[in-house]
mmCIF file of C-alpha atoms in Angstrom:
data_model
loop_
_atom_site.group_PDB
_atom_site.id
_atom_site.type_symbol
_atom_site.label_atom_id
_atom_site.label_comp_id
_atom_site.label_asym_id
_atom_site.label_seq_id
_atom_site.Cartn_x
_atom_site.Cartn_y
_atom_site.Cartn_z
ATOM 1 C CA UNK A 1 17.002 5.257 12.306
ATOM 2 C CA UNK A 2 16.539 6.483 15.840
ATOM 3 C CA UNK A 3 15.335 3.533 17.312
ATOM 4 C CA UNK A 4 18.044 1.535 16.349
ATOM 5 C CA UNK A 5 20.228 4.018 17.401
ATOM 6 C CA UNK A 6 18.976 4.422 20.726
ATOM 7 C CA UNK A 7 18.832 0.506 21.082
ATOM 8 C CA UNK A 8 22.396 0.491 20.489
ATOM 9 C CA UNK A 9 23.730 2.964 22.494
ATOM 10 C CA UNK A 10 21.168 1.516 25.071
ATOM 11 C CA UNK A 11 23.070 -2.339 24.498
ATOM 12 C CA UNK A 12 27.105 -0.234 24.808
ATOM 13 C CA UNK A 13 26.154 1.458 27.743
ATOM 14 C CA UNK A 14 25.040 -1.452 29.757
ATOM 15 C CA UNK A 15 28.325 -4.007 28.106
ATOM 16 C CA UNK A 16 30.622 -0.889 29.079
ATOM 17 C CA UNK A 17 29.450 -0.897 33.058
ATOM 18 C CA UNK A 18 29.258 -4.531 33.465
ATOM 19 C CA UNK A 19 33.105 -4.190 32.047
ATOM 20 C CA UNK A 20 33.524 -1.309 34.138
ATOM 21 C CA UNK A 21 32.047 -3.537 37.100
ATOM 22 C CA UNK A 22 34.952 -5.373 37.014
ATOM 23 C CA UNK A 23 33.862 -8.350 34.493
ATOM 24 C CA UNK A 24 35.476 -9.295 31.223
ATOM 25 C CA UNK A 25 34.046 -7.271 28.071
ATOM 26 C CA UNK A 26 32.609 -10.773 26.925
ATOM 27 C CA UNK A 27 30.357 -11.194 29.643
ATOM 28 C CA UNK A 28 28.888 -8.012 29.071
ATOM 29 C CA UNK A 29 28.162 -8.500 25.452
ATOM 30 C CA UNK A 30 25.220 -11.086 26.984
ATOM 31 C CA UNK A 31 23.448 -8.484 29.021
ATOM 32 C CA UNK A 32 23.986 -5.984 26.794
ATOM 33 C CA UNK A 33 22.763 -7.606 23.676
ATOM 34 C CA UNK A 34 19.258 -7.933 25.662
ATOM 35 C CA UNK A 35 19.013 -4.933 26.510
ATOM 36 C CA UNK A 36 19.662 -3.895 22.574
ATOM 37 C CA UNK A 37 16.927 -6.031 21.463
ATOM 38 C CA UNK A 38 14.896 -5.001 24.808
ATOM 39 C CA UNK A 39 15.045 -1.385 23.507
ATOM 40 C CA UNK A 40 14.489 -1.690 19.656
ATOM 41 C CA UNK A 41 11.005 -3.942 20.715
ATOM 42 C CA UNK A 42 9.878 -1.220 22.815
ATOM 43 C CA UNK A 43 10.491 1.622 20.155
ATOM 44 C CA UNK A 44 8.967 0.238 17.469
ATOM 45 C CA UNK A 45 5.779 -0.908 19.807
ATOM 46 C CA UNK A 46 5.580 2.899 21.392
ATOM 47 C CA UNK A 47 5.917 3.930 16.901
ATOM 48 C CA UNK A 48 3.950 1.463 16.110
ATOM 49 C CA UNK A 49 1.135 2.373 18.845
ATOM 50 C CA UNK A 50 1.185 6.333 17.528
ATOM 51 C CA UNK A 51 0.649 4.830 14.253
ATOM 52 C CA UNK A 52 -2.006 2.696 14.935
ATOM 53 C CA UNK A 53 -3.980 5.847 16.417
ATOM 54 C CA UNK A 54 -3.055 8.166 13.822
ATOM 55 C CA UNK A 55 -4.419 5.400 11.238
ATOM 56 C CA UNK A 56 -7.551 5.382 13.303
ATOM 57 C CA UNK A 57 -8.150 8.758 12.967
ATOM 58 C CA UNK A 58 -7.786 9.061 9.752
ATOM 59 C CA UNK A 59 -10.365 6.476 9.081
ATOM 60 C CA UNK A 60 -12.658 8.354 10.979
ATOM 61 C CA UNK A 61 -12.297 11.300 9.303
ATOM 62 C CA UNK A 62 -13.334 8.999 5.851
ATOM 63 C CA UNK A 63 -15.977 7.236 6.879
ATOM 64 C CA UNK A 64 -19.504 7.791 6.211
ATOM 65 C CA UNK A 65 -21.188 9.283 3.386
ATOM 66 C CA UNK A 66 -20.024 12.878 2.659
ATOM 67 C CA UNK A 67 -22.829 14.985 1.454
ATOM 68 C CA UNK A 68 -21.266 16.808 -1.659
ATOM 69 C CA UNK A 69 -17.663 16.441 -3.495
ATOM 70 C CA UNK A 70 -16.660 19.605 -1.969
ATOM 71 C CA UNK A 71 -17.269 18.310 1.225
ATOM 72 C CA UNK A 72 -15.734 14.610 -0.024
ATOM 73 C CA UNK A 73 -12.589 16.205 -0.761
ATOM 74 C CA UNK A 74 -12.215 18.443 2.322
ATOM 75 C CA UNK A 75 -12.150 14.954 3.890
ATOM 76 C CA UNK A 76 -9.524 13.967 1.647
ATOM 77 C CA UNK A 77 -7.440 16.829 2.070
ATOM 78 C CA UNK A 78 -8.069 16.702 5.895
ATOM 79 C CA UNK A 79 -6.836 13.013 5.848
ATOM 80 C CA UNK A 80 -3.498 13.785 4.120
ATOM 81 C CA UNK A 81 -2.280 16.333 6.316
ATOM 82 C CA UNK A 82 -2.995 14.175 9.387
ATOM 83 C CA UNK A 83 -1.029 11.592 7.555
ATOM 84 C CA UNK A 84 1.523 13.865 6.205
ATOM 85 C CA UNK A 85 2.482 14.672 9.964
ATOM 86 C CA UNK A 86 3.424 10.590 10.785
ATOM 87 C CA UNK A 87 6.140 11.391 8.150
ATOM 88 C CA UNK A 88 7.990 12.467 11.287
ATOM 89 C CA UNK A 89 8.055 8.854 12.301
ATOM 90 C CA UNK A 90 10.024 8.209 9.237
ATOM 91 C CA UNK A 91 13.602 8.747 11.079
ATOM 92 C CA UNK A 92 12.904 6.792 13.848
ATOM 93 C CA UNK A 93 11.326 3.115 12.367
ATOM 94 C CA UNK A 94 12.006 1.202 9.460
ATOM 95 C CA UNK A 95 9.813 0.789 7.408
ATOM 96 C CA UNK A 96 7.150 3.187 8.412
ATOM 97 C CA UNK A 97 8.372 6.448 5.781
ATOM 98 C CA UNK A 98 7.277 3.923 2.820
ATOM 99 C CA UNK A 99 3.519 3.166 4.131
ATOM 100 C CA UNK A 100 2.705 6.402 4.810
ATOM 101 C CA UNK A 101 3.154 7.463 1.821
ATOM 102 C CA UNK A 102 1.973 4.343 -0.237
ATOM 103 C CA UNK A 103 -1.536 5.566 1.725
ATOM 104 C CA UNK A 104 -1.096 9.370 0.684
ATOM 105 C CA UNK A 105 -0.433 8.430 -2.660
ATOM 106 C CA UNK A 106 -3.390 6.173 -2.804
ATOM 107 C CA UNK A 107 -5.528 9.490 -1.383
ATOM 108 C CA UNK A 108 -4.115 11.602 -4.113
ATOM 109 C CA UNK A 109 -4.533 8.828 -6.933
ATOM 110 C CA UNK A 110 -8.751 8.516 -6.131
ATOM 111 C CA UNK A 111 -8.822 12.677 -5.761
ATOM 112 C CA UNK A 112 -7.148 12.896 -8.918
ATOM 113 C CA UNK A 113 -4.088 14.959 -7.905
ATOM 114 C CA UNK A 114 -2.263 12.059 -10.624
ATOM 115 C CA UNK A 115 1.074 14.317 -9.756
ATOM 116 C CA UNK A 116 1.265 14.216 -5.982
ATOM 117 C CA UNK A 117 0.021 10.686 -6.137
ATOM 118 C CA UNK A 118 3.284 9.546 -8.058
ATOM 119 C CA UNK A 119 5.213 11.089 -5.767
ATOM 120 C CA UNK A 120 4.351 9.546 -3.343
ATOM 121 C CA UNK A 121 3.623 5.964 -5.320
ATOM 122 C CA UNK A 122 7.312 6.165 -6.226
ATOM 123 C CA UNK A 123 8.169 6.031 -2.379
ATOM 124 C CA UNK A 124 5.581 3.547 -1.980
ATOM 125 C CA UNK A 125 6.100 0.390 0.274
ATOM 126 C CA UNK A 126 6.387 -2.736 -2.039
ATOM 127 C CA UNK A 127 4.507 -4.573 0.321
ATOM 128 C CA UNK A 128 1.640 -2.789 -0.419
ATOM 129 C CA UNK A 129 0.063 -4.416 -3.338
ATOM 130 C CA UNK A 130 -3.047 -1.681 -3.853
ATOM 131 C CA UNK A 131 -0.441 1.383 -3.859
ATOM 132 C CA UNK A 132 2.177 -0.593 -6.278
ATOM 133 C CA UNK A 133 -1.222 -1.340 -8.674
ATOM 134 C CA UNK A 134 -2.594 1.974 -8.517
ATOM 135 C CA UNK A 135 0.545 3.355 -9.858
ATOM 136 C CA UNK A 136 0.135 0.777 -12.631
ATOM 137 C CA UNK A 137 -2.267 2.046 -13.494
ATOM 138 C CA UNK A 138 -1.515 5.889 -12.876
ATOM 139 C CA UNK A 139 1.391 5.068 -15.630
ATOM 140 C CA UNK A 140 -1.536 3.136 -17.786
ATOM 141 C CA UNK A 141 -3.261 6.653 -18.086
ATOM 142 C CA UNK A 142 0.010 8.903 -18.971
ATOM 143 C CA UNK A 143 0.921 5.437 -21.447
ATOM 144 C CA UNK A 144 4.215 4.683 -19.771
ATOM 145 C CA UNK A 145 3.283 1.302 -20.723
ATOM 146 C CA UNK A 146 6.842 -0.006 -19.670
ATOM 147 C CA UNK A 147 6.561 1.323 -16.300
ATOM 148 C CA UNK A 148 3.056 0.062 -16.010
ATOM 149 C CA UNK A 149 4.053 -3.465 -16.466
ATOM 150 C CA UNK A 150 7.000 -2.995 -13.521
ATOM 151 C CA UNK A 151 4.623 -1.751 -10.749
ATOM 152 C CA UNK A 152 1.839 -4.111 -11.546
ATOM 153 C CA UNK A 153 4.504 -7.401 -11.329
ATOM 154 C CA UNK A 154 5.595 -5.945 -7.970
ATOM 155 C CA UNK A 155 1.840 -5.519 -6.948
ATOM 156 C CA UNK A 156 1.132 -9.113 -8.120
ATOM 157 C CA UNK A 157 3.876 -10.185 -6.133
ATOM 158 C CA UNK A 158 3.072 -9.128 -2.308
ATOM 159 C CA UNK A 159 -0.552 -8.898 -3.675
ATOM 160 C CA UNK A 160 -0.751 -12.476 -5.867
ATOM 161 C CA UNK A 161 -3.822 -14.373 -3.418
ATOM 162 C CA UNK A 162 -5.885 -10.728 -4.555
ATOM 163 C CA UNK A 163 -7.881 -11.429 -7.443
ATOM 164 C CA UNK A 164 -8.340 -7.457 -8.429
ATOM 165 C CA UNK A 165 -4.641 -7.361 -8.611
ATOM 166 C CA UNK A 166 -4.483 -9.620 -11.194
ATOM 167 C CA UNK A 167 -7.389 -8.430 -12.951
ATOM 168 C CA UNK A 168 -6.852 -4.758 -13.189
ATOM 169 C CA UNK A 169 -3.572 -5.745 -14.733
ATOM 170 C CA UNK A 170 -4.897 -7.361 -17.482
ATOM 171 C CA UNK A 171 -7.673 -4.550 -17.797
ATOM 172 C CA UNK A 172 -5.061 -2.344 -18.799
ATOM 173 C CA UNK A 173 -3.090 -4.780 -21.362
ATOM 174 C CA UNK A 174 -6.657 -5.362 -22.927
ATOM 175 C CA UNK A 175 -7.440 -1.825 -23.264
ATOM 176 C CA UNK A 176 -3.710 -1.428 -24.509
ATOM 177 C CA UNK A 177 -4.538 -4.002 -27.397
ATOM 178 C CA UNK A 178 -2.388 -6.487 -25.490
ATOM 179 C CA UNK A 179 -4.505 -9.447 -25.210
ATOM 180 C CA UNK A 180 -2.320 -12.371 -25.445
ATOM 181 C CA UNK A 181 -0.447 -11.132 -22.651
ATOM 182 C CA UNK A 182 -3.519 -10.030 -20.771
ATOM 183 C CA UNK A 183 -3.869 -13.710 -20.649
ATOM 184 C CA UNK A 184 -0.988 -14.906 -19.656
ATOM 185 C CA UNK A 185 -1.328 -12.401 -16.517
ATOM 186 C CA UNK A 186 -4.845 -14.054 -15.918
ATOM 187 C CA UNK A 187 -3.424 -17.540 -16.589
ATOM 188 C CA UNK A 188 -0.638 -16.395 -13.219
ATOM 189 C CA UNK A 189 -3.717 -14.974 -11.248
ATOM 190 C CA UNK A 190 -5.710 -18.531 -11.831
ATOM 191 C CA UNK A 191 -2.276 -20.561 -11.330
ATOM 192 C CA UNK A 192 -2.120 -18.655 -8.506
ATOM 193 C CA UNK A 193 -6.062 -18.709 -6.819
ATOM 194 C CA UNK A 194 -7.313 -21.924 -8.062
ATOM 195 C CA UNK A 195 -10.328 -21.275 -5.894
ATOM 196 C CA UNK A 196 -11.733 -18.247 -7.281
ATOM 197 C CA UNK A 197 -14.276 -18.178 -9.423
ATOM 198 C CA UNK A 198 -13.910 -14.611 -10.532
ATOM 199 C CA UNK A 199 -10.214 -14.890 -11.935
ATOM 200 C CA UNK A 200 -11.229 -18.260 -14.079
ATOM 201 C CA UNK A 201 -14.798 -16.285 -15.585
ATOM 202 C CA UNK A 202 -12.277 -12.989 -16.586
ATOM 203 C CA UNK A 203 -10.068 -15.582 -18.241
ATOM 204 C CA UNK A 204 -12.648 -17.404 -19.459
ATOM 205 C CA UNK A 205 -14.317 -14.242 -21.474
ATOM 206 C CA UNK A 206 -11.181 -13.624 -23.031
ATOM 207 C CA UNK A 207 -10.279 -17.130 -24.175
ATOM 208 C CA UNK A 208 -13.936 -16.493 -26.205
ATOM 209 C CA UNK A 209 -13.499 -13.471 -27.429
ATOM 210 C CA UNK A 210 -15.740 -11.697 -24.509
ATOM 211 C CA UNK A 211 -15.002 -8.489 -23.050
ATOM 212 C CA UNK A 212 -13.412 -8.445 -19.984
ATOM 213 C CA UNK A 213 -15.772 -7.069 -17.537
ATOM 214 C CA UNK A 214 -14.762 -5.769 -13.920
ATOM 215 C CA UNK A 215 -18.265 -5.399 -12.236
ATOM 216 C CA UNK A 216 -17.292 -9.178 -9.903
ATOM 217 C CA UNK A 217 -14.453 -6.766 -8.533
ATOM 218 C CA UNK A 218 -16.443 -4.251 -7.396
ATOM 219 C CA UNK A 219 -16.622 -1.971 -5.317
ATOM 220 C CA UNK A 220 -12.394 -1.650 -4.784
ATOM 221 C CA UNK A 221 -12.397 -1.548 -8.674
ATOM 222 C CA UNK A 222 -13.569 2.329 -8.368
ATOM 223 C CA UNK A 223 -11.096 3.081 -6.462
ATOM 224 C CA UNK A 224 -8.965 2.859 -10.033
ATOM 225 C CA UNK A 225 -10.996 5.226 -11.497
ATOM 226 C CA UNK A 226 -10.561 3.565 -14.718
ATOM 227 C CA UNK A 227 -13.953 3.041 -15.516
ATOM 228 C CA UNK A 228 -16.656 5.750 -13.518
ATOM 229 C CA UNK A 229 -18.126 4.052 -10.813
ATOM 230 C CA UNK A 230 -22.113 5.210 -9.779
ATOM 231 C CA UNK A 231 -21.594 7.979 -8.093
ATOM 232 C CA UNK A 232 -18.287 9.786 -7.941
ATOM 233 C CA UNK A 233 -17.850 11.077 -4.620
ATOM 234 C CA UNK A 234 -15.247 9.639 -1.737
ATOM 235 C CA UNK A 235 -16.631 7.738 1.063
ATOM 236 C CA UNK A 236 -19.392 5.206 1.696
ATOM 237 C CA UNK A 237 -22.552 4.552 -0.190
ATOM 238 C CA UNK A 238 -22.636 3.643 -3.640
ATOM 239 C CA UNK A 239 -19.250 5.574 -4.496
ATOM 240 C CA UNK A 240 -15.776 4.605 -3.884
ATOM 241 C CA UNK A 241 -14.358 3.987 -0.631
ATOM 242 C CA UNK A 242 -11.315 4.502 0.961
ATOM 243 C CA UNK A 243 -9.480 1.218 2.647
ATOM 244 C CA UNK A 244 -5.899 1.073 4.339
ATOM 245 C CA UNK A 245 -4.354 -2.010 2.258
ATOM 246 C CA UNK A 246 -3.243 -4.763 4.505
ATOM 247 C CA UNK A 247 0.498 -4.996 5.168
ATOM 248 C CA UNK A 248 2.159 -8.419 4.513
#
């Protein structure tokens, strides 16, 4: 990536003129190794920065309560071409390529573009438990059931203190006719929270026989769009809304 390269180069130069200065190349390697790590800080704070703003502004252009769906996903639309342009900071920080689009893949998913969200999904950062479940459970709706189960154990992973990760996962088994392992998965999200009272109710209704009911994870349980939420339009209100995922 650029920064690193730039680091480096940055680091060589300054070991080669303190050589050049008349010192011995090991004596260099000391102020030149600063200066390496010196560099690659700065970068990634200066990418890191444009990021930041362009994340704002994206926000921005979400929030509030649009007034129609047209208008909903002109707001969408608007939002992925900002964020398509930060692609560009793909080839110069780690890292950064695989957010962006775990958060245009999540914009396509809730629009319903189910094709350019897994293409993005599949590029998705790992880190980012919502994006990892939501291609769960884009591969719950084509029944790539296989493929379901492998992006909802990575989401559980980075994602395993978030209750909805757990339970959307076994949503999906249940509905699949897979209840024993629906909960086991809800046994792992318990083992895992002890604390929350949502994750032991879900398991709970299923030990007796109950149907496993999703309204205690709402509203970021619309976002799925397994189940229709009260309204269907994109932003704030009673429909769903749009949240960056935390990075861990």
């Amino acid at each position: 990536m650029y920064n690193l390269l730039i680091a480096l180069g940055a680091g060589l130069l300054v070991t080669l003129v303190t050589k050049f200065a008349g010192f011995k190349l090991w004596q260099g390697l000391i102020p030149g190794t600063l200066v390496l790590l010196g560099t690659y800080v700065w970068l990634g704070r200066r990418i890191g920065n444009k990021l930041q703003e362009l994340m704002t502004s994206v926000q921005k252009e979400l929030q509030g309560q649009p007034t129609s769906q047209k208008e909903a996903q002109s707001r969408v639309e608007r939002a992925i071409k900002m964020l398509e342009g930060g692609l560009v900071y793909d080839k110069w920080q780690f890292l950064v390529g695989s957010e962006i689009h775990s958060q245009i893949g999540m914009l396509k998913y809730m629009s319903k573009d189910l094709d350019g969200a897994q293409a993005h999904l599949s590029k998705a950062s790992p880190r980012n438990y919502m994006a990892k479940a939501m291609q769960g459970a884009l591969f719950f709706q084509r029944k790539d059931f296989a493929a379901m189960k492998k992006s909802f154990e990575t989401a559980v992973v980075s994602g395993k203190k978030e209750p909805l990760m757990w339970a959307v996962y076994a949503w999906c088994l249940v509905q699949n006719k897979e209840k024993d392992e629906a909960l086991k998965v809800l046994g792992r999200g318990v083992e895992a929270n002890p604390s929350d009272e949502k994750l032991k109710s879900s398991l709970s209704a299923l030990q007796n026989d109950k149907k496993l009911k999703m309204k205690p994870y709402e509203p970021m349980w619309w976002q799925f769009g397994l189940e229709p939420p009260p309204t269907q339009v994109l932003g704030g209100g009673g429909g769903r809304r749009f949240q960056f995922s935390p990075r861990r």
